[in-house]
Amino acid sequence: LMPNPKAGTISDKPEEVAKKFQKGTLRWKTEPKFPLVHQMIGKISMEEKALEENIKKFLDSVGKKHILSAFIKTTMSPSIKIKV
């Protein structure tokens, strides 16, 4: 990926930015007018257990009380509703 100021990958101190991303910084994409969050949690090639862990960690970080419904999908597939 190319450096991007929105992603926080351009800095006067690249060592600090590298450390931040090595720790596993999450960046959420949201809709400006609606309370939606888009988040990549893994790749289709990952093991099912790893994807499950990523989903649980993401839901915990957002807070289950803030989530009304959640869906999972690949780029070009229909979505599947998951229980929160």
Coordinates of N, CA and C in Angstrom, one line a residue:
L1 N 0.8 -1.2 0.0 CA 0.0 0.0 0.0 C 0.9 1.2 0.0
M2 N 0.4 2.3 -0.6 CA 1.1 3.5 -0.7 C 0.9 4.3 0.6
P3 N 1.9 5.1 1.0 CA 1.7 6.0 2.2 C 0.6 6.9 2.0
N4 N -0.2 7.1 3.0 CA -1.4 8.0 3.0 C -1.5 8.7 4.3
P5 N -1.7 10.0 4.2 CA -1.9 10.8 5.5 C -3.1 10.4 6.3
K6 N -4.2 10.0 5.6 CA -5.4 9.5 6.3 C -5.1 8.2 7.1
A7 N -4.3 7.4 6.6 CA -4.0 6.1 7.2 C -2.9 6.3 8.3
G8 N -2.3 7.4 8.4 CA -1.3 7.7 9.4 C 0.1 7.1 9.1
T9 N 0.3 6.8 7.8 CA 1.5 6.2 7.3 C 2.6 7.2 6.9
I10 N 2.3 8.5 6.9 CA 3.2 9.6 6.6 C 3.6 10.3 7.9
S11 N 4.9 10.4 8.2 CA 5.3 11.0 9.5 C 6.7 11.5 9.4
D12 N 7.0 12.4 10.3 CA 8.4 12.9 10.4 C 9.3 11.9 11.2
K13 N 8.6 11.0 11.9 CA 9.2 10.0 12.7 C 8.8 8.6 12.3
P14 N 9.4 8.0 11.2 CA 8.9 6.7 10.7 C 9.1 5.6 11.7
E15 N 10.1 5.7 12.6 CA 10.3 4.6 13.5 C 9.1 4.4 14.5
E16 N 8.5 5.6 14.9 CA 7.4 5.5 15.8 C 6.2 4.9 15.0
V17 N 6.0 5.3 13.8 CA 4.9 4.8 13.0 C 5.0 3.3 12.8
A18 N 6.2 2.8 12.5 CA 6.4 1.4 12.3 C 6.1 0.6 13.6
K19 N 6.5 1.1 14.7 CA 6.3 0.5 16.0 C 4.8 0.4 16.3
K20 N 4.1 1.5 16.0 CA 2.6 1.6 16.2 C 1.9 0.5 15.3
F21 N 2.3 0.3 14.1 CA 1.7 -0.7 13.2 C 2.1 -2.1 13.6
Q22 N 3.3 -2.3 14.1 CA 3.7 -3.6 14.6 C 2.9 -4.1 15.8
K23 N 2.5 -3.2 16.6 CA 1.7 -3.5 17.7 C 0.3 -4.0 17.3
G24 N -0.2 -3.7 16.1 CA -1.5 -4.1 15.6 C -2.5 -3.1 15.7
T25 N -2.2 -1.9 15.3 CA -3.2 -0.8 15.3 C -4.3 -1.1 14.4
L26 N -5.6 -0.8 14.9 CA -6.8 -1.0 14.1 C -7.2 0.3 13.6
R27 N -7.7 0.3 12.3 CA -8.3 1.5 11.7 C -9.6 1.2 11.2
W28 N -10.7 1.8 11.7 CA -12.0 1.5 11.3 C -12.5 2.5 10.2
K29 N -13.2 2.0 9.3 CA -13.9 2.8 8.3 C -15.3 3.0 8.7
T30 N -15.8 4.2 8.6 CA -17.2 4.5 9.0 C -17.8 5.3 7.9
E31 N -19.2 5.3 8.0 CA -19.9 6.1 7.1 C -20.2 7.5 7.7
P32 N -20.0 8.6 6.9 CA -20.2 9.9 7.5 C -21.6 10.3 8.1
K33 N -22.6 9.7 7.4 CA -24.0 10.1 7.8 C -24.7 9.0 8.5
F34 N -24.1 7.8 8.6 CA -24.8 6.7 9.3 C -23.9 6.0 10.3
P35 N -24.5 5.4 11.3 CA -23.6 4.7 12.3 C -23.2 3.3 11.8
L36 N -22.4 3.2 10.8 CA -21.9 1.9 10.2 C -20.4 1.9 10.4
V37 N -19.9 0.7 10.6 CA -18.4 0.5 10.7 C -18.1 -0.7 9.7
H38 N -17.1 -0.4 8.9 CA -16.6 -1.4 7.9 C -15.2 -1.8 8.4
Q39 N -15.0 -3.1 8.6 CA -13.7 -3.5 9.1 C -13.3 -4.9 8.5
M40 N -12.1 -4.9 7.9 CA -11.5 -6.2 7.4 C -11.0 -6.9 8.6
I41 N -11.5 -8.2 8.8 CA -11.1 -9.0 9.9 C -10.1 -10.1 9.5
G42 N -9.9 -10.3 8.2 CA -9.0 -11.4 7.8 C -9.2 -11.7 6.3
K43 N -8.6 -12.7 5.9 CA -8.6 -13.1 4.5 C -9.3 -14.5 4.4
I44 N -9.9 -14.8 3.3 CA -10.6 -16.0 3.0 C -9.7 -17.2 3.2
S45 N -8.4 -17.0 2.9 CA -7.4 -18.1 3.0 C -7.0 -18.5 4.5
M46 N -7.4 -17.6 5.4 CA -7.1 -17.9 6.8 C -7.9 -19.1 7.4
E47 N -7.4 -19.7 8.4 CA -8.1 -20.8 9.1 C -9.4 -20.2 9.7
E48 N -10.4 -21.1 9.8 CA -11.7 -20.7 10.4 C -11.5 -20.2 11.9
K49 N -10.6 -20.9 12.6 CA -10.4 -20.5 14.0 C -9.8 -19.1 14.2
A50 N -8.8 -18.8 13.3 CA -8.2 -17.5 13.3 C -9.2 -16.4 13.0
L51 N -10.1 -16.6 12.0 CA -11.1 -15.6 11.6 C -12.1 -15.4 12.8
E52 N -12.4 -16.5 13.4 CA -13.3 -16.5 14.6 C -12.7 -15.6 15.7
E53 N -11.5 -15.8 16.0 CA -10.8 -15.0 17.0 C -10.8 -13.5 16.6
N54 N -10.5 -13.2 15.4 CA -10.5 -11.8 14.9 C -11.8 -11.2 15.1
I55 N -12.9 -11.9 14.7 CA -14.2 -11.4 14.9 C -14.5 -11.1 16.3
K56 N -14.2 -12.0 17.2 CA -14.5 -11.8 18.7 C -13.7 -10.6 19.2
K57 N -12.4 -10.5 18.8 CA -11.6 -9.4 19.3 C -12.2 -8.0 18.8
F58 N -12.6 -8.0 17.5 CA -13.2 -6.8 17.0 C -14.5 -6.4 17.7
L59 N -15.3 -7.4 17.9 CA -16.6 -7.1 18.6 C -16.4 -6.6 20.0
D60 N -15.4 -7.2 20.7 CA -15.0 -6.8 22.1 C -14.5 -5.4 22.1
S61 N -13.7 -5.0 21.1 CA -13.0 -3.7 21.0 C -14.1 -2.6 20.8
V62 N -15.1 -2.9 20.0 CA -16.2 -1.9 19.7 C -17.1 -1.9 20.9
G63 N -17.3 -3.0 21.5 CA -18.3 -3.1 22.6 C -19.6 -3.6 22.1
K64 N -20.0 -4.8 22.6 CA -21.2 -5.5 22.1 C -22.4 -4.7 22.4
K65 N -22.4 -3.8 23.4 CA -23.6 -3.0 23.7 C -23.9 -1.9 22.6
H66 N -22.8 -1.6 21.8 CA -22.9 -0.6 20.8 C -23.3 -1.2 19.4
I67 N -23.4 -2.5 19.4 CA -23.7 -3.2 18.1 C -25.1 -3.7 18.1
L68 N -25.9 -3.2 17.1 CA -27.3 -3.7 16.9 C -27.3 -5.0 16.0
S69 N -26.5 -5.0 15.0 CA -26.4 -6.2 14.1 C -25.0 -6.2 13.5
A70 N -24.6 -7.4 13.1 CA -23.3 -7.5 12.4 C -23.4 -8.6 11.3
F71 N -22.7 -8.3 10.2 CA -22.7 -9.2 9.1 C -21.2 -9.4 8.6
I72 N -21.0 -10.6 8.0 CA -19.7 -10.9 7.5 C -19.8 -11.3 6.0
K73 N -18.8 -10.9 5.2 CA -18.9 -11.2 3.8 C -17.5 -11.1 3.2
T74 N -17.3 -11.7 2.1 CA -16.1 -11.5 1.3 C -16.4 -10.4 0.3
T75 N -15.5 -9.9 -0.4 CA -15.6 -8.8 -1.3 C -16.8 -8.9 -2.3
M76 N -16.9 -10.1 -2.9 CA -17.9 -10.3 -4.0 C -19.0 -11.3 -3.6
S77 N -19.4 -11.4 -2.3 CA -20.3 -12.4 -1.9 C -21.5 -11.8 -1.2
P78 N -22.6 -12.5 -1.0 CA -23.7 -12.0 -0.2 C -23.2 -12.1 1.3
S79 N -23.9 -11.2 2.1 CA -23.5 -11.2 3.5 C -24.2 -12.2 4.3
I80 N -23.6 -12.6 5.5 CA -24.2 -13.5 6.4 C -24.3 -12.8 7.7
K81 N -25.5 -12.8 8.3 CA -25.7 -12.2 9.6 C -25.1 -13.1 10.7
I82 N -24.3 -12.4 11.6 CA -23.7 -13.2 12.8 C -24.4 -12.7 14.1
K83 N -24.5 -13.6 15.0 CA -25.0 -13.3 16.3 C -24.0 -12.6 17.1
V84 N -24.4 -11.5 17.7 CA -23.5 -10.7 18.5 C -23.6 -11.0 20.0

